[in-house]
Amino acid sequence: MDPVIIAGAGPVGLALALALARHQVPTVVLDEGPGVSPESARSTVLRADTTDFLTRVGYARVAADGRAWTSWRTLRRNRELLHLPLPGDEVLHLSQHRLQRGLRDAVSATPLIELVHHSAVTEIEQDADGVSVHAAGTWWRGSHLVGCDGPRSTVRKQARLRFPGRAAADHYTVATVRVDLPFPGEARLHRDAPQLPDRRGGVSREVTARPLPDGVWRLDWRLPVRQPPLTPDALVEQLRATLAGWNDGAVPPYELVSTADHMVQQRLATRFQVGRVFLAGDAAHLLGSLGMQNLDEGLRDADNLAWKLALVWHGCATEQLLTTYQQERREAVISRLRAVDQAMPLLQPSTPLLEARRSLLSGSLRRNATLLSDGSLGRGRLGAAPAYPSPGASGRSRPALSPALSPTSPGVLVHNVPVVTTDGSPDRLRARLGRGFLVVLVAPGTGVWASEHWLGAGLMPRLTEATEALPLPAELLVAESYPTASPHTVLLVRPDGHLVAALHGCRPDDLWALADRARGGGSELPVPRADGDTAGGGGDRGARDGGAREAARSRNAGAAMTDRSSRVPADQARARA
């Protein structure tokens, strides 16, 4: 089969290519630029789930390239409204050029990825068998196309998809500064700081400080949406007043590294999929008010789409599975945008009357201080990882928030508990994601005994056989414990870390049915066997189980690779399109 084509070599496009390579799917990444990542004022804040995702797809040094925050503090004038100590892995802040370079290094070490520079997409055509993409005078042929080519996405325009929304939802002036501040490692949001010039003079009364590595800080001042960008002199005045306010009135020595004016847009593509063409990241959605991170959502797009494309590419699922990408990810972003619209009047009133009332009645800001921090910290409705409803399940039909549900509720992001593989190797649960489904047995006591003592005992023999019989690649793991799960609970986990279901005991038929539903209800799909024959999908469960066993064992041993030649002459590509 032809490789998957990815348009755009930003963080989302590169991460998607690495995720697909982990699933043994070849990709061609078309980069419109020269392949360099110059330094800039842009930075990104990663949450624990997206940091884990980047680590497991090959960007192993992501934690070393970023700065973990030790705490978050919200202040109004000289009064503390909120102080939250943070675990070391909850929030990671790093410069976007470091992130880009780290991902490019990982891509260059991955044979399954072909990165082509100076190749902006100009035209796309698709048919029932694949997609033809024209870039820099060459036609490329792929099984699917994913547009990760940014807010002005050519792929989105070629697919004739609209991108409605707000062109100016929020406005910030940004500076990265090398300076020693009296609160190292702490991120903070400060409103109405006494040293800041009055906003009526055209400058901000709200500033956010977020530490980066190497003694660098990113400072964001919120400006009125309609205000022009600050002049260089006004920005320096703002910077010096801010630093003095945090340093007992004295301006500390500093180096201004870079500056930028950032107008936040809120936009959402009308669809994320048209046939074999998909959108992800900035090409699909834009958000960023109240500290939210659009890159976080883009990486969740990549994680969600990669395993589904991989199952279809390897013949383990039908194209029907791919429709759940739009259902899950677009609804998750809609929920995020809806939460912003509901929170903005509470946190950032836009009319003079409401501004005056908030100034007089600061208790409203105190009551909502946690909400004000959620977007920056990746918590609550503004930032927490979504929980996706299970395909075909009754009840909840839209993504919810993982922290709002039980750890064993279907669709939640799994906790990163310690696990043991069947060969006795210790690991973390999320580190095993991204190659296939996971079957996790909660078995107290297994953490203190060598694996040879429990591999052939209790539920393990039957569960091993049931895992091998699943209609898709899967790995069996054992956990000493899992939040709210009783002993002998069996968890079925998707490759992106979201829980399909929690069962009590080994129930092979139910496990098989859940896995089949998770791959889009592909029980009618002819399943390839190791001998090259196929097993039909109809008939009773026993027949399906028997047909799936050989195929599952073959897939779990390693999917066979096909010819990945993708560059074809224009006339051939058009003939096939």
Coordinates of C-alpha atoms in Angstrom, one line a residue:
M1 CA 0.0 0.0 0.0
D2 CA 1.1 3.6 -0.6
P3 CA 2.4 5.6 2.3
V4 CA 0.4 8.2 4.2
I5 CA 1.2 11.7 2.9
I6 CA 1.4 14.5 5.5
A7 CA 1.3 18.1 4.3
G8 CA 3.2 20.3 6.8
A9 CA 6.4 19.7 8.9
G10 CA 5.4 21.6 12.0
P11 CA 5.2 19.9 15.4
V12 CA 1.9 18.2 14.6
G13 CA 2.9 16.9 11.2
L14 CA 6.2 15.6 12.5
A15 CA 4.6 14.0 15.6
L16 CA 2.0 12.3 13.4
A17 CA 4.7 10.9 11.1
L18 CA 6.6 9.6 14.1
A19 CA 3.4 8.1 15.6
L20 CA 2.6 6.3 12.3
A21 CA 6.2 5.0 12.1
R22 CA 5.7 3.5 15.6
H23 CA 2.7 1.6 14.0
Q24 CA 5.0 0.5 11.1
V25 CA 3.2 2.8 8.6
P26 CA 5.5 4.7 6.1
T27 CA 4.9 8.4 5.5
V28 CA 6.0 11.2 3.2
V29 CA 6.1 14.6 4.9
L30 CA 5.9 17.5 2.5
D31 CA 7.6 20.6 4.0
E32 CA 7.1 23.9 2.3
G33 CA 10.2 25.4 4.0
P34 CA 13.9 24.6 4.0
G35 CA 13.9 22.4 7.1
V36 CA 15.4 24.9 9.6
S37 CA 13.9 26.1 12.9
P38 CA 15.1 29.7 13.7
E39 CA 14.7 31.0 17.2
S40 CA 11.6 33.1 18.0
A41 CA 9.5 34.3 20.8
R42 CA 7.1 31.3 20.3
S43 CA 6.9 28.7 23.0
T44 CA 4.4 26.0 24.0
V45 CA 3.2 24.5 27.2
L46 CA 2.7 20.7 27.2
R47 CA 0.6 18.8 29.6
A48 CA 1.5 15.3 30.9
D49 CA -0.4 13.4 28.2
T50 CA 1.1 15.3 25.3
T51 CA 4.6 15.2 26.8
D52 CA 4.2 11.4 27.2
F53 CA 3.0 11.2 23.6
L54 CA 6.1 13.0 22.2
T55 CA 8.4 10.9 24.4
R56 CA 7.1 7.6 23.2
V57 CA 7.1 8.5 19.5
G58 CA 10.8 9.3 19.6
Y59 CA 11.5 12.8 21.0
A60 CA 13.2 11.3 24.1
R61 CA 14.8 14.5 25.3
V62 CA 11.6 16.6 25.4
A63 CA 11.7 16.9 29.2
A64 CA 15.3 18.0 29.1
D65 CA 14.6 20.6 26.5
G66 CA 11.8 22.2 28.5
R67 CA 11.3 23.6 32.0
A68 CA 8.8 22.0 34.4
W69 CA 7.0 24.5 36.6
T70 CA 7.2 24.0 40.4
S71 CA 4.0 26.0 41.1
W72 CA 1.4 28.4 39.8
R73 CA 0.4 31.6 41.5
T74 CA -2.5 34.1 40.7
L75 CA -2.2 37.6 42.1
R76 CA -4.3 40.7 42.1
R77 CA -2.4 43.8 43.1
N78 CA -0.4 42.6 46.1
R79 CA -2.8 39.9 47.2
E80 CA -2.5 36.2 46.4
L81 CA -5.7 34.7 45.0
L82 CA -4.4 31.2 44.3
H83 CA -1.2 29.1 44.9
L84 CA -0.9 25.6 43.4
P85 CA 2.2 23.4 43.9
L86 CA 2.7 21.4 40.8
P87 CA 4.0 17.8 40.3
G88 CA 7.2 17.7 38.3
D89 CA 5.5 16.1 35.2
E90 CA 2.3 18.1 35.0
V91 CA 3.4 21.1 33.0
L92 CA 6.4 21.4 30.6
H93 CA 7.3 24.7 28.9
L94 CA 9.7 24.8 26.0
S95 CA 10.6 27.0 23.1
Q96 CA 8.9 26.0 19.8
H97 CA 12.2 26.0 17.9
R98 CA 13.6 23.5 20.4
L99 CA 10.5 21.4 20.0
Q100 CA 10.8 21.6 16.2
R101 CA 14.5 20.7 16.2
G102 CA 13.9 17.7 18.6
L103 CA 11.2 16.3 16.4
R104 CA 13.2 16.8 13.2
D105 CA 16.1 14.9 14.8
A106 CA 13.8 12.1 15.7
V107 CA 12.4 12.0 12.1
S108 CA 15.8 11.9 10.6
A109 CA 16.6 8.8 12.6
T110 CA 13.4 7.0 11.4
P111 CA 13.7 5.2 8.1
L112 CA 9.9 5.0 7.6
I113 CA 9.6 8.8 7.2
E114 CA 10.6 10.6 4.0
L115 CA 10.9 14.4 4.7
V116 CA 10.8 16.5 1.5
H117 CA 11.7 20.2 1.8
H118 CA 10.6 23.0 -0.4
S119 CA 7.5 21.1 -1.3
A120 CA 4.4 23.2 -0.7
V121 CA 1.2 21.4 -1.7
T122 CA -0.6 23.1 -4.6
E123 CA -3.2 20.5 -5.7
I124 CA -4.9 17.3 -4.4
E125 CA -7.0 14.7 -6.1
Q126 CA -8.5 11.6 -4.5
D127 CA -10.3 8.5 -5.6
A128 CA -11.5 5.3 -4.0
D129 CA -8.0 3.8 -3.7
G130 CA -5.9 6.8 -2.6
V131 CA -4.9 10.4 -2.9
S132 CA -2.6 12.2 -5.4
V133 CA -0.8 15.3 -4.2
H134 CA 1.0 17.8 -6.3
A135 CA 3.9 19.7 -4.7
A136 CA 6.9 21.5 -6.3
G137 CA 6.4 20.0 -9.7
T138 CA 6.0 16.4 -8.5
W139 CA 2.9 14.3 -8.0
W140 CA 2.9 12.0 -5.0
R141 CA 0.6 9.0 -4.4
G142 CA -0.6 8.1 -1.0
S143 CA -3.2 6.0 0.8
H144 CA -4.4 9.1 2.7
L145 CA -3.5 12.7 3.1
V146 CA -3.4 14.6 6.4
G147 CA -3.2 18.4 6.2
C148 CA -1.1 19.8 9.0
D149 CA -0.2 22.9 7.0
G150 CA -1.3 25.6 9.4
P151 CA -4.0 28.2 9.6
R152 CA -3.8 29.1 5.9
S153 CA -4.0 25.4 5.0
T154 CA -3.9 24.6 1.3
V155 CA -5.2 21.1 2.0
R156 CA -8.3 22.6 3.7
K157 CA -8.9 25.0 0.8
Q158 CA -8.4 22.2 -1.8
A159 CA -11.0 20.2 0.2
R160 CA -13.3 23.2 0.0
L161 CA -13.8 23.3 3.8
R162 CA -14.7 26.6 5.5
F163 CA -12.8 27.9 8.6
P164 CA -15.3 30.1 10.4
G165 CA -14.7 31.8 13.7
R166 CA -13.3 34.9 15.3
A167 CA -10.3 36.7 13.8
A168 CA -9.6 38.6 17.0
A169 CA -10.6 36.8 20.2
D170 CA -7.7 38.0 22.4
H171 CA -4.6 40.1 22.0
Y172 CA -1.2 39.8 23.7
T173 CA 2.2 41.4 23.4
V174 CA 5.0 38.8 24.1
A175 CA 8.6 39.1 25.2
T176 CA 11.2 36.5 26.0
V177 CA 13.7 37.8 28.5
R178 CA 16.8 36.4 30.2
V179 CA 16.5 37.6 33.8
D180 CA 16.8 36.4 37.4
L181 CA 13.4 36.7 39.1
P182 CA 12.7 36.2 42.8
F183 CA 10.4 33.2 42.1
P184 CA 12.4 30.7 40.1
G185 CA 10.4 27.9 38.6
E186 CA 7.1 29.5 39.4
A187 CA 4.6 30.6 36.8
R188 CA 2.2 33.4 37.7
L189 CA -0.6 35.5 36.5
H190 CA -0.6 39.1 37.9
R191 CA -3.5 41.4 37.5
D192 CA -3.5 45.1 38.4
A193 CA 0.1 45.0 39.5
P194 CA 0.9 48.3 41.3
Q195 CA 4.0 49.0 39.2
L196 CA 2.3 48.6 35.8
P197 CA 1.4 51.7 33.8
D198 CA -2.4 52.5 33.7
R199 CA -4.2 50.7 31.0
R200 CA -5.8 53.9 29.9
G201 CA -2.4 54.9 28.7
G202 CA -2.6 52.1 26.2
V203 CA -0.7 49.4 28.1
S204 CA -1.8 46.3 30.0
R205 CA -2.8 45.7 33.6
E206 CA -2.4 41.9 33.3
V207 CA 0.8 39.9 32.8
T208 CA 1.6 36.2 32.8
A209 CA 5.2 35.1 33.5
R210 CA 6.2 31.5 32.5
P211 CA 9.7 30.1 33.0
L212 CA 11.7 28.5 30.2
P213 CA 15.1 26.8 30.4
D214 CA 18.4 28.6 30.7
G215 CA 17.1 31.5 32.8
V216 CA 14.7 32.7 30.2
W217 CA 11.1 33.8 30.9
R218 CA 8.2 34.4 28.6
L219 CA 6.1 37.4 29.5
D220 CA 2.6 37.9 28.0
W221 CA 0.7 41.2 28.5
R222 CA -2.9 41.2 27.6
L223 CA -4.0 44.1 25.5
P224 CA -7.4 45.3 24.3
V225 CA -8.3 43.4 21.1
R226 CA -8.6 46.6 19.0
Q227 CA -5.4 48.2 20.3
P228 CA -2.5 48.4 17.8
P229 CA 0.7 46.6 18.7
L230 CA 2.9 48.3 21.3
T231 CA 5.7 50.5 19.9
P232 CA 9.3 49.3 20.9
D233 CA 9.5 52.1 23.5
A234 CA 6.2 51.3 25.0
L235 CA 7.1 47.6 25.2
V236 CA 10.4 48.4 27.0
E237 CA 8.5 50.7 29.4
Q238 CA 6.0 47.9 30.1
L239 CA 8.8 45.3 30.6
R240 CA 10.8 47.5 33.0
A241 CA 7.7 48.3 35.0
T242 CA 6.8 44.7 35.3
L243 CA 10.3 43.5 36.3
A244 CA 10.5 46.4 38.9
G245 CA 7.1 45.4 40.4
W246 CA 8.5 41.9 41.1
N247 CA 11.8 43.1 42.4
D248 CA 11.0 45.6 45.2
G249 CA 10.8 48.5 42.7
A250 CA 14.3 48.1 41.2
V251 CA 14.8 46.9 37.6
P252 CA 17.1 43.9 37.6
P253 CA 19.6 43.3 34.8
Y254 CA 18.0 41.7 31.9
E255 CA 18.4 40.7 28.2
L256 CA 15.5 41.1 25.8
V257 CA 15.8 38.0 23.6
S258 CA 12.8 38.5 21.3
T259 CA 9.3 40.1 21.1
A260 CA 6.1 39.4 19.2
D261 CA 2.5 40.7 18.9
H262 CA 0.0 37.9 19.1
M263 CA -3.6 38.1 18.1
V264 CA -5.5 35.0 19.2
Q265 CA -8.0 33.6 16.8
Q266 CA -10.8 31.1 17.5
R267 CA -11.7 29.1 14.4
L268 CA -13.0 25.6 13.6
A269 CA -13.0 23.8 10.3
T270 CA -16.5 22.7 9.3
R271 CA -15.2 19.2 8.9
F272 CA -12.0 17.3 9.8
Q273 CA -12.4 14.7 7.1
V274 CA -13.4 14.6 3.4
G275 CA -13.0 11.0 2.1
R276 CA -9.3 10.1 2.4
V277 CA -8.2 13.7 3.3
F278 CA -7.9 14.8 7.0
L279 CA -7.1 18.0 8.8
A280 CA -5.1 18.2 12.1
G281 CA -3.6 21.0 14.3
D282 CA -3.8 24.6 13.2
A283 CA -5.4 23.5 9.8
A284 CA -8.4 22.2 11.7
H285 CA -8.8 24.5 14.7
L286 CA -7.4 27.6 16.4
L287 CA -7.7 28.5 20.1
G288 CA -5.5 30.2 22.7
S289 CA -7.5 32.5 24.9
L290 CA -7.1 32.1 28.7
G291 CA -3.8 30.3 28.4
M292 CA -5.1 27.4 26.3
Q293 CA -2.6 25.7 24.0
N294 CA -3.7 24.9 20.4
L295 CA -0.6 22.8 20.0
D296 CA -1.7 20.6 22.8
E297 CA -5.0 19.9 20.9
G298 CA -3.0 19.4 17.7
L299 CA -0.9 16.7 19.3
R300 CA -4.1 15.0 20.6
D301 CA -5.3 15.1 17.0
A302 CA -2.2 13.3 15.9
D303 CA -2.4 10.7 18.7
N304 CA -6.1 10.0 17.9
L305 CA -5.7 9.7 14.2
A306 CA -2.4 7.7 14.0
W307 CA -3.7 4.4 15.4
K308 CA -6.8 4.6 13.4
L309 CA -4.9 5.2 10.1
A310 CA -2.6 2.4 11.1
L311 CA -5.3 -0.2 11.7
V312 CA -6.9 0.7 8.3
W313 CA -3.5 0.7 6.5
H314 CA -2.6 -2.7 7.9
G315 CA -6.0 -4.1 7.0
C316 CA -7.2 -4.6 10.6
A317 CA -10.1 -2.2 10.3
T318 CA -12.3 -0.6 7.6
E319 CA -12.4 3.0 6.6
Q320 CA -15.5 3.4 8.8
L321 CA -13.1 3.6 11.8
L322 CA -11.6 6.8 10.4
T323 CA -15.0 8.6 10.8
T324 CA -14.5 8.5 14.5
Y325 CA -11.6 10.9 14.3
Q326 CA -13.8 13.8 13.4
Q327 CA -16.5 12.6 15.8
E328 CA -14.1 12.6 18.7
R329 CA -11.6 15.4 18.0
R330 CA -13.9 18.0 16.5
E331 CA -16.4 17.5 19.4
A332 CA -13.6 17.8 21.9
V333 CA -12.5 21.1 20.4
I334 CA -16.1 22.4 20.3
S335 CA -16.3 21.6 24.0
R336 CA -13.1 23.6 24.6
L337 CA -14.3 26.6 22.6
R338 CA -17.7 26.5 24.3
A339 CA -15.9 26.5 27.7
V340 CA -13.9 29.6 26.7
D341 CA -17.1 31.5 25.6
Q342 CA -18.7 30.7 29.0
A343 CA -15.6 31.6 31.0
M344 CA -14.6 34.9 29.3
P345 CA -17.4 37.0 30.7
L346 CA -16.5 35.8 34.2
L347 CA -12.7 36.3 33.9
Q348 CA -12.2 39.1 31.4
P349 CA -15.1 41.5 31.1
S350 CA -14.9 43.6 28.0
T351 CA -17.2 46.6 28.8
P352 CA -16.2 49.5 31.0
L353 CA -19.1 48.9 33.4
L354 CA -18.1 45.3 34.0
E355 CA -14.5 46.3 34.3
A356 CA -15.4 48.8 37.0
R357 CA -17.6 46.3 38.9
R358 CA -14.8 43.7 38.8
S359 CA -12.4 46.3 40.2
L360 CA -14.8 47.1 43.1
L361 CA -15.9 43.5 43.7
S362 CA -12.6 41.6 43.5
G363 CA -14.3 38.6 45.2
S364 CA -15.6 37.5 41.8
L365 CA -12.0 37.1 40.6
R366 CA -11.1 35.3 43.7
R367 CA -14.0 32.8 43.3
N368 CA -12.9 32.2 39.7
A369 CA -9.1 32.1 40.3
T370 CA -9.0 28.3 39.7
L371 CA -10.9 28.7 36.4
L372 CA -8.5 31.4 35.4
S373 CA -5.6 29.0 35.8
D374 CA -7.1 26.0 34.2
G375 CA -6.2 26.9 30.6
S376 CA -2.5 27.5 31.5
L377 CA -2.2 24.4 33.6
G378 CA -4.2 22.0 31.3
R379 CA -6.9 21.4 33.9
G380 CA -10.7 21.5 34.0
R381 CA -12.9 22.4 31.0
L382 CA -10.2 24.7 29.5
G383 CA -7.3 22.2 29.4
A384 CA -7.9 18.7 30.7
A385 CA -7.6 15.7 28.4
P386 CA -11.0 14.7 27.0
A387 CA -12.7 11.4 27.5
Y388 CA -14.1 9.9 24.3
P389 CA -17.4 8.0 24.3
S390 CA -17.1 4.4 23.3
P391 CA -18.3 3.6 19.7
G392 CA -21.8 2.2 19.9
A393 CA -22.2 2.8 23.6
S394 CA -25.4 4.2 24.9
G395 CA -25.5 7.3 27.2
R396 CA -22.8 9.9 26.8
S397 CA -22.4 10.8 23.1
R398 CA -19.9 13.8 23.4
P399 CA -16.4 14.0 24.8
A400 CA -16.3 14.7 28.5
L401 CA -13.3 15.5 30.7
S402 CA -11.1 12.7 32.0
P403 CA -10.7 14.2 35.6
A404 CA -14.5 14.6 35.9
L405 CA -15.1 10.8 35.5
S406 CA -14.0 7.7 37.4
P407 CA -10.6 6.3 36.3
T408 CA -12.4 3.2 35.0
S409 CA -15.1 5.0 33.0
P410 CA -15.0 4.2 29.3
G411 CA -13.2 6.8 27.3
V412 CA -11.0 8.4 30.0
L413 CA -7.3 8.8 29.6
V414 CA -5.6 6.0 31.6
H415 CA -3.5 6.7 34.6
N416 CA 0.2 6.2 34.1
V417 CA 0.6 3.4 36.6
P418 CA 3.6 1.0 36.8
V419 CA 3.2 -2.2 34.8
V420 CA 5.1 -5.4 34.1
T421 CA 5.3 -7.0 30.7
T422 CA 4.9 -10.7 30.2
D423 CA 8.7 -11.1 30.1
G424 CA 9.0 -9.5 33.5
S425 CA 10.2 -6.1 32.4
P426 CA 8.9 -3.1 34.4
D427 CA 7.6 0.0 32.7
R428 CA 4.9 2.7 32.8
L429 CA 1.5 2.2 31.3
R430 CA 1.6 5.2 28.9
A431 CA 5.1 4.2 27.7
R432 CA 3.6 1.0 26.2
L433 CA 1.1 3.0 24.1
G434 CA 1.3 3.6 20.4
R435 CA 1.9 0.2 18.9
G436 CA -1.4 -1.6 19.5
F437 CA -4.1 -2.1 22.1
L438 CA -3.2 -2.9 25.7
V439 CA -4.9 -5.5 27.9
V440 CA -4.0 -4.7 31.5
L441 CA -4.7 -7.2 34.3
V442 CA -4.9 -5.6 37.8
A443 CA -3.3 -8.3 40.0
P444 CA -2.0 -7.3 43.5
G445 CA 1.2 -9.0 44.4
T446 CA 2.7 -9.3 41.0
G447 CA 5.0 -6.4 41.6
V448 CA 6.9 -8.4 44.3
W449 CA 7.1 -11.7 42.6
A450 CA 9.2 -12.7 39.5
S451 CA 7.0 -13.1 36.4
E452 CA 7.7 -16.8 36.2
H453 CA 5.7 -17.3 39.3
W454 CA 2.5 -15.7 38.0
L455 CA 2.6 -16.1 34.2
G456 CA 1.1 -19.5 34.4
A457 CA -1.2 -18.9 37.3
G458 CA -4.7 -17.5 37.9
L459 CA -6.2 -15.7 35.0
M460 CA -3.0 -15.3 33.1
P461 CA -3.2 -18.4 30.8
R462 CA -6.7 -17.7 29.7
L463 CA -6.1 -13.9 29.4
T464 CA -2.9 -14.6 27.3
E465 CA -4.9 -16.7 24.9
A466 CA -7.8 -14.1 24.8
T467 CA -5.3 -11.3 24.0
E468 CA -3.7 -13.3 21.2
A469 CA -7.2 -14.0 19.7
L470 CA -8.2 -10.3 19.5
P471 CA -8.9 -9.0 16.0
L472 CA -6.2 -6.4 16.2
P473 CA -2.6 -6.1 17.6
A474 CA -2.6 -6.2 21.4
E475 CA -0.1 -6.6 24.3
L476 CA -0.8 -8.0 27.7
L477 CA 0.4 -6.2 30.8
V478 CA 0.0 -6.6 34.5
A479 CA -0.4 -3.8 37.1
E480 CA -0.1 -4.1 40.8
S481 CA -3.0 -1.7 41.2
Y482 CA -5.1 0.8 39.3
P483 CA -7.2 3.7 40.8
T484 CA -10.8 2.5 41.7
A485 CA -10.2 -0.9 40.1
S486 CA -10.7 -4.1 42.2
P487 CA -8.3 -7.1 41.9
H488 CA -8.7 -9.1 38.7
T489 CA -10.1 -6.2 36.8
V490 CA -9.1 -6.3 33.1
L491 CA -8.6 -3.0 31.2
L492 CA -8.8 -2.7 27.5
V493 CA -6.8 0.4 26.4
R494 CA -6.7 2.1 23.0
P495 CA -3.3 2.9 21.4
D496 CA -3.8 6.6 22.3
G497 CA -4.3 5.8 26.0
H498 CA -8.1 6.1 26.3
L499 CA -9.9 3.3 28.1
V500 CA -12.3 1.2 26.0
A501 CA -13.7 -0.6 29.1
A502 CA -13.0 -2.2 32.4
L503 CA -14.1 -5.9 32.9
H504 CA -14.1 -8.0 36.0
G505 CA -12.3 -11.2 35.4
C506 CA -11.3 -12.9 32.1
R507 CA -14.3 -12.8 29.7
P508 CA -12.9 -13.6 26.3
D509 CA -16.1 -13.1 24.4
D510 CA -16.7 -9.7 25.9
L511 CA -13.1 -8.7 25.4
W512 CA -13.3 -9.7 21.7
A513 CA -16.6 -7.8 21.2
L514 CA -15.2 -4.6 22.9
A515 CA -12.0 -4.8 20.7
D516 CA -14.1 -5.3 17.6
R517 CA -16.3 -2.3 18.5
A518 CA -13.2 -0.2 19.2
R519 CA -11.9 -0.8 15.6
G520 CA -15.2 0.5 14.2
G521 CA -17.3 -2.7 14.3
G522 CA -15.2 -4.5 11.8
S523 CA -16.4 -8.0 12.6
E524 CA -17.5 -8.4 8.9
L525 CA -13.9 -7.5 7.8
P526 CA -12.0 -10.4 6.2
V527 CA -9.1 -10.9 8.5
P528 CA -5.7 -11.9 6.9
R529 CA -4.3 -15.1 8.2
A530 CA -0.7 -16.0 8.5
D531 CA -1.1 -18.4 5.5
G532 CA -2.4 -15.6 3.3
D533 CA -6.0 -16.9 3.4
T534 CA -8.8 -14.8 4.9
A535 CA -11.3 -15.5 7.6
G536 CA -14.8 -14.3 6.8
G537 CA -16.6 -12.0 9.3
G538 CA -20.0 -13.5 9.5
G539 CA -21.1 -16.6 11.4
D540 CA -20.9 -17.2 15.2
R541 CA -18.4 -15.7 17.6
G542 CA -16.4 -18.9 17.8
A543 CA -15.8 -18.9 14.1
R544 CA -14.6 -15.3 14.2
D545 CA -12.4 -16.0 17.2
G546 CA -10.8 -19.0 15.4
G547 CA -10.2 -16.9 12.3
A548 CA -8.7 -14.1 14.2
R549 CA -6.2 -16.1 16.3
E550 CA -3.7 -16.8 13.6
A551 CA -4.0 -13.3 12.2
A552 CA -3.6 -11.7 15.6
R553 CA -0.5 -13.8 16.4
S554 CA 1.0 -12.9 13.0
R555 CA 0.3 -9.1 13.5
N556 CA 1.6 -9.0 17.0
A557 CA 4.8 -10.6 15.8
G558 CA 5.2 -7.7 13.4
A559 CA 3.3 -6.4 10.4
A560 CA 4.8 -7.0 7.0
M561 CA 6.0 -4.0 5.2
T562 CA 5.0 -3.2 1.6
D563 CA 6.7 -1.3 -1.1
R564 CA 6.6 2.4 0.0
S565 CA 7.4 3.9 -3.4
S566 CA 5.2 7.0 -3.6
R567 CA 6.7 9.4 -6.2
V568 CA 5.0 8.9 -9.5
P569 CA 5.0 10.8 -12.8
A570 CA 2.1 13.3 -13.1
D571 CA 0.4 11.4 -15.9
Q572 CA 0.4 8.2 -13.9
A573 CA -0.9 9.9 -10.8
R574 CA -3.7 11.6 -12.8
A575 CA -4.6 8.3 -14.4
R576 CA -4.9 6.6 -11.0
A577 CA -6.8 9.6 -9.5

